[in-house]
Coordinates of C-alpha atoms in Angstrom, one line a residue:
Chain A
M1 CA 69.5 71.6 102.8
R2 CA 72.6 70.1 104.3
A3 CA 73.3 70.0 108.0
P4 CA 75.6 72.9 109.1
D5 CA 78.4 70.5 110.1
G6 CA 78.2 68.3 107.0
P7 CA 80.9 68.0 104.3
P8 CA 81.0 71.0 102.0
V9 CA 79.3 70.7 98.6
T10 CA 82.2 71.4 96.3
S11 CA 85.1 69.1 96.0
G12 CA 88.4 69.4 94.3
D13 CA 92.1 70.0 95.1
V14 CA 93.0 72.6 97.6
L15 CA 94.7 75.5 95.9
L16 CA 95.4 77.7 98.9
S17 CA 95.2 76.8 102.6
I18 CA 95.3 79.2 105.5
D19 CA 96.3 77.4 108.6
N20 CA 95.9 79.0 112.1
V21 CA 97.0 82.5 110.8
S22 CA 97.3 85.4 113.2
L23 CA 98.2 89.0 112.3
S24 CA 98.5 92.0 114.6
F25 CA 99.5 95.6 114.3
G26 CA 101.3 96.5 117.5
G27 CA 98.7 95.7 120.1
V28 CA 95.8 95.4 117.7
K29 CA 94.9 91.9 116.7
A30 CA 93.6 92.1 113.1
I31 CA 93.3 88.3 112.7
S32 CA 93.6 85.6 115.3
G33 CA 94.0 81.9 114.5
V34 CA 92.0 81.8 111.3
S35 CA 92.0 78.6 109.1
F36 CA 90.2 77.9 105.9
D37 CA 91.0 76.8 102.4
I38 CA 90.3 77.7 98.8
R39 CA 89.7 74.9 96.3
K40 CA 90.7 74.9 92.7
G41 CA 88.0 76.3 90.5
E42 CA 85.6 77.6 93.1
I43 CA 84.3 81.0 94.0
R44 CA 85.0 81.6 97.6
A45 CA 83.5 84.6 99.5
I46 CA 85.0 86.2 102.6
I47 CA 82.4 88.2 104.4
G48 CA 82.0 89.9 107.7
P49 CA 81.0 93.2 109.4
N50 CA 83.3 96.2 109.1
G51 CA 86.7 95.7 110.7
A52 CA 86.4 91.9 110.6
G53 CA 89.8 91.5 109.0
K54 CA 88.7 90.6 105.5
T55 CA 91.0 93.0 103.6
S56 CA 93.9 92.1 106.0
M57 CA 93.2 88.4 104.9
L58 CA 93.6 89.3 101.2
N59 CA 96.7 91.3 102.0
I60 CA 98.2 88.3 103.7
I61 CA 97.3 86.0 100.7
N62 CA 99.0 88.3 98.2
G63 CA 102.0 89.1 100.4
F64 CA 101.4 92.7 101.4
Y65 CA 101.2 91.6 105.1
H66 CA 103.2 88.9 106.7
P67 CA 101.3 87.1 109.5
Q68 CA 103.2 86.7 112.8
Q69 CA 101.8 83.2 113.1
G70 CA 100.4 80.4 111.0
I71 CA 101.2 78.7 107.7
I72 CA 100.0 79.6 104.2
T73 CA 100.2 76.8 101.6
F74 CA 99.8 77.8 98.0
K75 CA 99.8 75.1 95.3
G76 CA 101.0 72.5 97.8
E77 CA 104.0 74.7 98.9
A78 CA 104.2 76.3 102.3
R79 CA 105.5 79.8 102.0
S80 CA 107.1 82.1 104.4
K81 CA 107.6 85.8 103.9
M82 CA 106.5 86.1 100.3
R83 CA 106.6 89.6 98.7
P84 CA 103.7 90.8 96.6
H85 CA 105.5 90.6 93.3
D86 CA 106.5 87.0 94.1
A87 CA 102.9 86.2 94.8
A88 CA 102.0 87.7 91.4
D89 CA 104.7 85.6 89.8
G90 CA 103.2 82.6 91.5
G91 CA 99.8 83.3 89.9
I92 CA 97.9 85.5 92.4
A93 CA 96.2 88.6 90.9
R94 CA 94.0 91.0 92.8
T95 CA 91.9 94.2 92.7
F96 CA 91.6 96.8 95.4
Q97 CA 88.8 98.1 97.5
N98 CA 89.4 101.7 96.4
V99 CA 90.3 101.3 92.8
A100 CA 94.1 101.3 92.4
L101 CA 94.7 102.0 88.7
F102 CA 97.7 103.7 87.1
R103 CA 96.0 107.0 86.8
G104 CA 98.4 108.5 84.3
M105 CA 97.8 105.7 81.7
S106 CA 95.1 104.7 79.3
A107 CA 92.8 101.7 80.0
L108 CA 94.8 99.8 77.4
D109 CA 98.2 100.6 79.1
N110 CA 96.8 99.7 82.5
I111 CA 95.8 96.2 81.2
M112 CA 99.1 95.9 79.3
A113 CA 100.8 96.5 82.7
G114 CA 99.2 93.3 83.8
R115 CA 101.3 91.5 81.2
T116 CA 104.6 92.8 82.7
L117 CA 105.7 89.4 84.1
K118 CA 104.9 87.7 80.8
M119 CA 107.1 89.9 78.7
K120 CA 110.7 88.6 78.5
R121 CA 112.3 90.4 75.6
N122 CA 115.4 92.6 75.9
M123 CA 114.9 96.2 76.7
F124 CA 116.9 97.5 73.7
W125 CA 114.8 95.5 71.2
Q126 CA 111.7 96.9 73.0
M127 CA 113.0 100.4 72.6
L128 CA 113.5 99.9 68.8
R129 CA 110.3 97.9 68.4
I130 CA 111.8 95.5 66.0
G131 CA 112.4 91.8 65.6
P132 CA 111.3 89.5 68.4
A133 CA 110.3 92.4 70.6
L134 CA 107.8 93.5 68.0
A135 CA 106.3 90.0 67.7
E136 CA 106.1 89.8 71.5
E137 CA 104.4 93.2 71.8
V138 CA 101.9 92.2 69.1
E139 CA 101.2 88.8 70.8
H140 CA 100.5 90.5 74.1
R141 CA 98.4 93.2 72.5
H142 CA 96.3 90.4 71.0
R143 CA 95.7 88.8 74.4
V144 CA 94.9 92.2 75.9
E145 CA 92.4 92.9 73.1
E146 CA 90.7 89.6 73.9
I147 CA 90.2 90.7 77.5
I148 CA 89.0 94.1 76.4
D149 CA 86.4 92.4 74.2
F150 CA 85.4 90.1 77.0
L151 CA 84.8 93.0 79.4
K152 CA 83.1 95.1 76.7
I153 CA 85.3 98.1 77.1
Q154 CA 86.4 98.5 73.5
E155 CA 85.3 102.2 73.2
I156 CA 87.3 103.4 76.2
R157 CA 90.6 101.6 75.6
R158 CA 92.5 104.8 74.7
T159 CA 90.9 106.9 77.5
P160 CA 93.0 107.9 80.4
V161 CA 91.5 105.9 83.3
S162 CA 91.2 109.0 85.6
R163 CA 88.5 110.2 83.3
L164 CA 86.4 107.1 83.4
P165 CA 83.4 106.7 85.6
Y166 CA 83.8 104.5 88.7
G167 CA 82.1 101.4 87.4
L168 CA 84.3 101.3 84.3
Q169 CA 87.4 101.9 86.4
K170 CA 86.5 98.8 88.4
R171 CA 86.1 96.9 85.1
V172 CA 89.5 98.1 83.8
E173 CA 91.1 97.0 87.1
L174 CA 89.5 93.5 86.7
G175 CA 90.9 93.5 83.2
R176 CA 94.4 94.3 84.5
A177 CA 94.2 91.4 86.9
L178 CA 92.9 89.0 84.2
A179 CA 95.8 90.0 81.9
M180 CA 98.0 88.3 84.4
E181 CA 96.2 85.0 83.6
P182 CA 96.1 84.2 87.3
E183 CA 95.3 80.9 89.0
L184 CA 93.9 82.7 92.0
L185 CA 92.0 86.0 91.6
L186 CA 91.4 88.1 94.7
L187 CA 88.6 90.7 94.4
D188 CA 88.3 93.2 97.2
E189 CA 84.7 94.5 97.1
P190 CA 84.3 94.4 93.3
M191 CA 80.9 95.9 93.5
A192 CA 81.2 98.5 96.1
G193 CA 79.6 101.8 95.1
M194 CA 77.9 100.4 92.0
N195 CA 74.3 100.7 91.0
I196 CA 72.2 97.6 90.4
E197 CA 72.9 97.4 86.7
E198 CA 76.6 97.7 87.2
K199 CA 76.5 95.1 89.9
E200 CA 74.7 92.7 87.5
D201 CA 77.3 93.3 84.8
M202 CA 80.1 92.7 87.3
S203 CA 78.5 89.5 88.6
R204 CA 78.2 88.2 85.1
F205 CA 81.9 88.9 84.4
I206 CA 83.0 87.2 87.6
L207 CA 80.9 84.1 86.8
D208 CA 82.2 84.1 83.2
V209 CA 85.9 84.4 84.3
N210 CA 85.3 81.5 86.6
E211 CA 83.7 79.4 83.9
H212 CA 85.6 80.3 80.8
Y213 CA 89.1 80.6 82.2
G214 CA 88.6 78.2 85.1
T215 CA 90.1 80.9 87.4
T216 CA 89.7 80.3 91.1
I217 CA 88.2 83.4 92.8
A218 CA 88.2 84.7 96.3
L219 CA 86.1 87.8 96.9
I220 CA 85.1 90.1 99.6
E221 CA 81.6 91.6 99.2
H222 CA 79.1 93.4 101.4
D223 CA 76.0 92.8 99.2
M224 CA 74.7 89.6 100.6
G225 CA 72.4 88.9 97.7
V226 CA 75.4 89.0 95.4
V227 CA 77.5 86.8 97.7
M228 CA 74.7 84.2 98.0
D229 CA 74.3 84.1 94.2
L230 CA 77.9 84.0 93.2
S231 CA 79.8 81.9 95.7
D232 CA 80.3 78.2 96.1
R233 CA 81.4 78.5 99.7
V234 CA 81.5 81.4 102.2
V235 CA 83.8 82.0 105.2
V236 CA 82.7 84.5 107.8
L237 CA 85.0 86.6 109.9
D238 CA 84.1 88.8 112.8
H239 CA 86.7 90.7 114.9
G240 CA 89.5 88.7 113.3
I241 CA 88.0 85.3 114.2
K242 CA 86.4 82.8 111.9
I243 CA 82.8 82.3 113.0
A244 CA 81.4 80.3 110.2
D245 CA 82.4 78.4 107.0
G246 CA 80.3 76.6 104.5
T247 CA 77.8 76.9 101.7
P248 CA 75.8 80.1 101.4
Q249 CA 72.7 78.3 102.7
E250 CA 74.6 77.0 105.8
V251 CA 76.1 80.4 106.5
K252 CA 72.8 82.2 106.1
S253 CA 71.1 80.2 108.8
N254 CA 74.1 80.1 111.2
Q255 CA 73.2 81.8 114.5
A256 CA 76.7 83.2 115.1
V257 CA 76.6 84.9 111.7
I258 CA 73.1 86.4 112.3
D259 CA 74.3 87.7 115.7
A260 CA 77.5 89.2 114.3
Y261 CA 75.5 91.1 111.6
L262 CA 72.6 92.1 113.7
G263 CA 74.1 92.4 117.1
V264 CA 73.2 90.3 120.2
A265 CA 71.0 91.3 123.1
H266 CA 73.0 91.0 126.3
Chain B
M1 CA 117.7 148.5 66.2
I2 CA 119.2 145.6 64.3
I3 CA 122.1 145.5 66.7
A4 CA 119.8 145.5 69.7
F5 CA 117.8 142.7 68.2
G6 CA 121.0 140.8 67.5
Q7 CA 122.1 141.2 71.0
F8 CA 118.8 140.1 72.4
L9 CA 119.0 136.9 70.2
E10 CA 122.5 136.2 71.4
V11 CA 121.6 136.6 75.1
L12 CA 118.4 134.5 74.6
V13 CA 120.2 131.6 72.8
S14 CA 123.1 131.5 75.3
G15 CA 120.5 131.6 78.1
L16 CA 118.5 128.7 76.6
L17 CA 121.5 126.6 76.0
A18 CA 122.7 127.2 79.6
G19 CA 119.2 126.3 80.7
V20 CA 119.5 122.9 79.0
L21 CA 122.2 122.1 81.7
Y22 CA 119.8 123.1 84.5
S23 CA 117.2 120.8 82.8
L24 CA 119.7 117.9 82.9
V25 CA 120.2 118.2 86.6
A26 CA 116.5 118.8 87.3
L27 CA 115.6 115.7 85.2
G28 CA 117.6 113.5 87.6
F29 CA 115.5 114.8 90.5
V30 CA 112.2 114.3 88.7
L31 CA 112.9 110.7 87.7
I32 CA 113.5 109.7 91.3
F33 CA 110.8 111.8 92.7
K34 CA 108.2 110.4 90.3
A35 CA 109.0 106.8 90.8
S36 CA 109.6 106.8 94.6
G37 CA 108.3 110.0 96.0
V38 CA 111.8 110.7 97.3
F39 CA 113.3 114.1 96.9
N40 CA 116.9 113.1 96.2
F41 CA 119.2 115.6 97.7
A42 CA 122.2 113.6 96.4
Q43 CA 121.6 114.4 92.7
G44 CA 124.2 117.2 92.7
A45 CA 126.7 114.9 94.5
M46 CA 126.0 112.2 91.8
V47 CA 126.9 114.7 89.1
L48 CA 130.2 115.3 90.9
L49 CA 130.9 111.6 91.4
A50 CA 130.1 110.8 87.7
G51 CA 132.3 113.7 86.6
L52 CA 135.2 112.7 88.7
A53 CA 135.0 109.1 87.7
L54 CA 134.9 110.1 84.1
V55 CA 137.7 112.7 84.1
R56 CA 140.1 110.7 86.3
S57 CA 139.8 107.5 84.4
L58 CA 140.1 109.4 81.1
D59 CA 143.3 111.0 82.2
F60 CA 144.6 107.7 83.5
L61 CA 143.9 105.9 80.2
V62 CA 145.3 108.7 78.0
A63 CA 148.4 108.8 80.1
N64 CA 148.8 105.1 79.6
G65 CA 148.9 105.5 75.8
L66 CA 145.3 104.6 74.8
P67 CA 144.1 106.6 71.7
F68 CA 141.7 109.4 72.8
W69 CA 138.5 108.0 71.3
A70 CA 139.0 104.6 72.9
A71 CA 139.8 106.2 76.2
I72 CA 136.6 108.3 76.1
I73 CA 134.5 105.2 75.5
A74 CA 136.2 103.2 78.2
A75 CA 136.0 106.1 80.6
L76 CA 132.3 106.6 79.9
L77 CA 131.7 102.9 80.5
F78 CA 133.7 103.1 83.7
A79 CA 131.8 106.1 85.0
A80 CA 128.5 104.4 84.1
L81 CA 129.6 101.3 86.0
I82 CA 130.4 103.5 89.1
M83 CA 126.9 105.0 88.8
A84 CA 125.4 101.5 88.6
I85 CA 127.3 100.4 91.7
T86 CA 126.1 103.6 93.5
A87 CA 122.5 102.9 92.6
F88 CA 122.8 99.3 93.8
L89 CA 124.4 100.3 97.1
V90 CA 121.8 103.1 97.8
E91 CA 118.9 100.7 97.1
R92 CA 120.4 97.9 99.1
F93 CA 121.6 99.7 102.2
V94 CA 119.5 102.9 102.4
L95 CA 116.2 102.9 100.6
G96 CA 115.5 99.2 100.7
P97 CA 115.5 99.0 104.5
L98 CA 113.5 102.2 104.6
I99 CA 110.7 100.9 102.4
N100 CA 107.2 102.4 103.3
Q101 CA 108.8 105.0 105.5
D102 CA 107.7 108.7 105.6
G103 CA 108.8 110.9 102.7
L104 CA 110.7 113.2 105.1
T105 CA 112.7 110.2 106.5
L106 CA 113.7 109.2 103.0
F107 CA 114.7 112.8 102.2
M108 CA 116.9 112.9 105.3
S109 CA 118.5 109.7 104.3
T110 CA 119.4 111.1 100.9
I111 CA 121.2 114.0 102.7
G112 CA 123.3 111.4 104.4
V113 CA 123.9 109.7 101.1
T114 CA 125.0 113.1 99.7
F115 CA 127.8 113.4 102.3
I116 CA 128.9 109.8 101.7
I117 CA 129.0 110.3 97.9
E118 CA 130.8 113.6 98.1
G119 CA 133.4 112.3 100.6
G120 CA 133.8 108.9 98.8
A121 CA 134.1 110.5 95.4
Q122 CA 136.9 112.9 96.5
M123 CA 138.7 110.2 98.5
L124 CA 138.7 107.8 95.4
F125 CA 139.3 110.3 92.6
G126 CA 140.9 113.4 94.2
S127 CA 139.6 116.8 95.0
D128 CA 141.3 119.2 92.6
V129 CA 139.8 121.0 89.6
Y130 CA 140.2 118.6 86.6
P131 CA 139.8 120.0 83.1
L132 CA 137.7 117.9 80.8
R133 CA 138.0 118.3 77.1
L134 CA 135.3 116.3 75.3
F135 CA 133.9 119.0 73.1
P136 CA 135.5 122.0 71.3
S137 CA 135.3 125.1 73.6
D138 CA 135.4 127.9 71.0
A139 CA 132.4 129.6 69.5
W140 CA 130.6 130.1 66.2
F141 CA 129.7 133.4 64.7
L142 CA 126.3 132.9 63.0
F143 CA 124.4 135.1 60.6
E144 CA 127.2 137.5 60.1
G145 CA 125.4 138.9 57.1
S146 CA 122.3 139.9 59.0
F147 CA 123.9 141.2 62.2
P148 CA 127.1 143.2 62.5
G149 CA 129.6 140.8 64.0
G150 CA 127.3 137.9 63.9
L151 CA 125.7 136.0 66.7
L152 CA 128.2 134.4 69.1
V153 CA 127.1 130.8 70.0
S154 CA 129.4 128.7 72.2
K155 CA 130.0 125.2 70.7
I156 CA 129.9 123.5 74.1
D157 CA 126.5 124.9 74.7
V158 CA 125.3 123.6 71.4
W159 CA 126.8 120.2 72.1
G160 CA 125.1 120.2 75.4
G161 CA 121.8 121.0 73.8
M162 CA 122.1 118.2 71.3
I163 CA 123.1 115.7 73.9
A164 CA 120.3 116.7 76.1
A165 CA 117.8 116.4 73.2
V166 CA 119.1 112.9 72.4
L167 CA 118.8 112.0 76.1
V168 CA 115.3 113.2 76.4
V169 CA 114.2 111.4 73.3
G170 CA 115.9 108.2 74.6
L171 CA 114.2 108.5 77.9
A172 CA 110.8 109.1 76.3
V173 CA 111.2 106.0 74.1
F174 CA 112.3 104.0 77.1
F175 CA 109.3 105.1 79.2
Q176 CA 106.8 104.5 76.4
Q177 CA 108.1 101.4 74.6
T178 CA 109.7 99.1 77.1
K179 CA 108.2 96.9 79.8
T180 CA 110.6 98.4 82.4
G181 CA 109.4 101.9 81.3
R182 CA 105.8 100.9 81.7
A183 CA 106.6 99.4 85.1
L184 CA 108.3 102.7 86.1
R185 CA 105.2 104.7 85.2
A186 CA 103.1 102.2 87.0
V187 CA 105.1 102.5 90.2
A188 CA 105.0 106.3 89.9
D189 CA 101.2 106.1 89.9
D190 CA 100.5 103.4 92.6
H191 CA 103.0 101.4 94.6
A192 CA 100.5 98.7 95.8
A193 CA 98.9 98.2 92.4
A194 CA 102.3 97.9 90.8
Q195 CA 103.4 95.3 93.2
S196 CA 100.2 93.4 92.7
V197 CA 100.9 93.0 89.0
G198 CA 104.3 91.6 89.8
I199 CA 106.6 94.6 89.7
S200 CA 109.3 94.5 92.3
L201 CA 109.8 97.9 94.0
N202 CA 113.4 97.1 94.9
W203 CA 114.2 96.4 91.2
I204 CA 112.4 99.6 90.1
W205 CA 114.2 101.7 92.6
F206 CA 117.5 100.4 91.5
I207 CA 116.6 101.2 87.9
V208 CA 115.5 104.8 88.6
W209 CA 118.7 105.5 90.6
L210 CA 120.6 104.0 87.8
V211 CA 118.8 106.1 85.2
A212 CA 119.3 109.2 87.4
G213 CA 123.0 108.3 87.7
L214 CA 123.3 108.1 83.9
V215 CA 121.6 111.4 83.6
A216 CA 124.0 112.8 86.1
L217 CA 126.9 111.4 84.0
V218 CA 125.5 113.2 80.9
A219 CA 125.2 116.5 82.9
A220 CA 128.7 116.0 84.2
T221 CA 130.2 115.6 80.7
V222 CA 128.8 119.0 79.6
W223 CA 129.3 120.9 82.9
G224 CA 132.7 119.4 83.3
T225 CA 133.8 120.6 79.8
K226 CA 132.4 124.0 80.5
L227 CA 133.8 124.6 84.0
G228 CA 136.2 121.8 84.8
V229 CA 135.2 118.9 87.1
Q230 CA 135.3 120.4 90.6
F231 CA 133.5 120.3 93.9
S232 CA 131.4 123.4 93.2
I233 CA 129.4 121.2 90.7
V234 CA 127.3 120.0 93.7
F235 CA 125.9 123.5 94.1
L236 CA 124.2 122.8 90.8
A237 CA 121.6 121.0 92.8
L238 CA 120.6 124.3 94.3
K239 CA 120.0 125.8 90.9
A240 CA 117.8 122.8 90.0
L241 CA 115.5 123.6 92.9
P242 CA 113.9 126.7 91.4
V243 CA 113.8 124.8 88.0
L244 CA 111.7 122.1 89.7
I245 CA 109.4 124.5 91.4
I246 CA 108.8 126.3 88.1
G247 CA 108.3 123.1 86.1
G248 CA 106.7 120.9 88.7
F249 CA 108.3 118.1 90.6
T250 CA 106.6 115.3 88.8
S251 CA 106.9 116.3 85.2
V252 CA 109.7 115.4 82.8
P253 CA 108.7 118.1 80.2
G254 CA 108.4 120.5 83.2
A255 CA 112.1 119.9 84.1
I256 CA 113.1 120.7 80.5
V257 CA 110.9 123.8 80.1
G258 CA 111.7 125.0 83.7
G259 CA 115.4 124.7 82.9
L260 CA 115.0 126.7 79.7
I261 CA 112.9 129.4 81.5
V262 CA 115.5 129.8 84.2
G263 CA 118.4 129.8 81.8
A264 CA 116.9 132.3 79.4
G265 CA 115.3 134.3 82.2
E266 CA 118.4 134.9 84.3
K267 CA 120.6 135.8 81.3
L268 CA 118.0 138.2 79.9
A269 CA 117.4 139.7 83.4
E270 CA 121.2 140.2 83.8
A271 CA 121.5 141.9 80.4
Y272 CA 118.5 144.1 80.5
L273 CA 117.6 144.7 84.2
G274 CA 121.2 144.4 85.5
P275 CA 122.4 147.8 84.5
F276 CA 119.5 149.4 86.4
I277 CA 119.8 147.6 89.7
G278 CA 123.5 147.0 89.9
G279 CA 124.0 143.6 88.3
G280 CA 124.6 140.2 89.8
I281 CA 121.0 139.3 89.1
E282 CA 121.9 135.9 87.6
Y283 CA 122.5 134.5 91.0
W284 CA 119.1 135.1 92.5
F285 CA 116.8 135.7 89.6
A286 CA 115.8 132.0 89.4
Y287 CA 114.7 132.0 93.0
V288 CA 112.5 135.1 92.6
L289 CA 111.0 133.5 89.5
A290 CA 110.3 130.3 91.6
L291 CA 108.7 132.4 94.3
V292 CA 106.3 134.0 91.8
V293 CA 105.4 130.6 90.4
L294 CA 104.9 129.2 94.0
M295 CA 102.4 132.0 94.7
A296 CA 100.5 131.7 91.4
R297 CA 100.7 128.0 90.8
P298 CA 102.1 126.0 93.6
Q299 CA 102.2 122.7 91.7
G300 CA 104.5 124.2 89.0
L301 CA 103.7 124.8 85.4
F302 CA 103.4 121.1 84.5
G303 CA 102.9 119.5 87.9
E304 CA 99.9 117.4 89.0
R305 CA 97.3 119.4 91.0
I306 CA 97.3 118.1 94.5
I307 CA 93.8 117.8 95.8
E308 CA 93.3 116.7 99.3
R309 CA 90.0 115.7 100.8
I310 CA 89.3 117.1 104.2

């Protein structure tokens, strides 16, 4: 095992770096002075007790929140107030803690919605479904079917998502994010509320996405076993402050982390 | 017997066709409500604005010697442009800055928009009653063989019905087939998720206000031909309210069916109940119908059930 302060295991270019970022809502400090980076091709976990600021962190990365302080650099470019749809355009996709699907649509339409930014044809051709618009629709359907095969949800593609069980809804949501062909995929508790079998399936999908598509993944998860198995590096937040950063092994044996999770005797 | 049945049919058909016009106005409300959760009080004012822009530019072009058909096309384009500018201004200066605000705040802001549109429209285009003649205003007498005197069906109403049908089919295709339509449905379901797949809320809001503006233009052509373009058109918005309660605020088919129910219901009530309770039923029947629906099925016939966890 490495020393806790040694150089991190994985190497590679930095895809996203968070530099001294602070976020507050009125008087409540959600995140104070946090810095870490996400490297190309890695699976990066963000963990911490409830209220640690994990989801706020994801919301900052994809532009839902704008930090009052700090610099965010994505693909070598420092960005200021980026809006969520610009983040999506730049290659950041995400899923939500409480599944956020388009409830009125089928699984297929939900995943097709992930292709929105990739469809360029004129609205009038699309209405008539002829010529280049038809070719485009077919091409995108093709990509979406690949994702559906990959996630093994062929049988439910026409089902309205509101009728699907929770585990499958989470899978469709992952499919929608994958349809965007993101460079950085943010997963907010992808396994919350799942049974062991569903968790294993989801873990496999996450690893496969990372391997086959080379997608960089940042995930929030409460199941420590899953975090230790999946991630290359882990950053730990507590009360909006970073208390540890390193490989799963390093983090697991870090005294501050143990204290944060178990509480300290005063 | 056959005369009574003929009369019933005549009342029913004229009611249904009048109902189509209520549907057109209600449709504008539903589009905006679905996509942004905003109850747009200004929909009636938008019908007035579209109507005035159309009739005044049409009169101007005809007076300047343009052939009638060319003048109609140019005037329709001009009115559509006015509605697009309105949509842009509303998004840019009213709804854009109020993003993520409470629904009631947004509703209040549309009341303000109503006054600005009403005042602006009359300042720019005048405030008289302007007759609009796009469709023939006489009537057909159908089935003269089966019913003595035939069934009287007003041509404007039939035109209105056909135009509404084309509009609804066009909207359905737009929502189902196009990327923008899919994006609109996505925004209606979940704002955050829609943004996360790269849909810009500002763009979508512009699009829905534009579509609602074009629907208002269609409503204005038919209402304007029937009654002349005049300020009282804004009170149409009040008639759309019971239609929305009956059909459901979030349902496009609901707006259509609700409009037909109100149209047919009030004409039939006037014809058959009116003589017993003194007439004038047409003006309040829709609200009583809405009240009954509210008590039995608060979400409307086609609306989504709202379930709240406590």
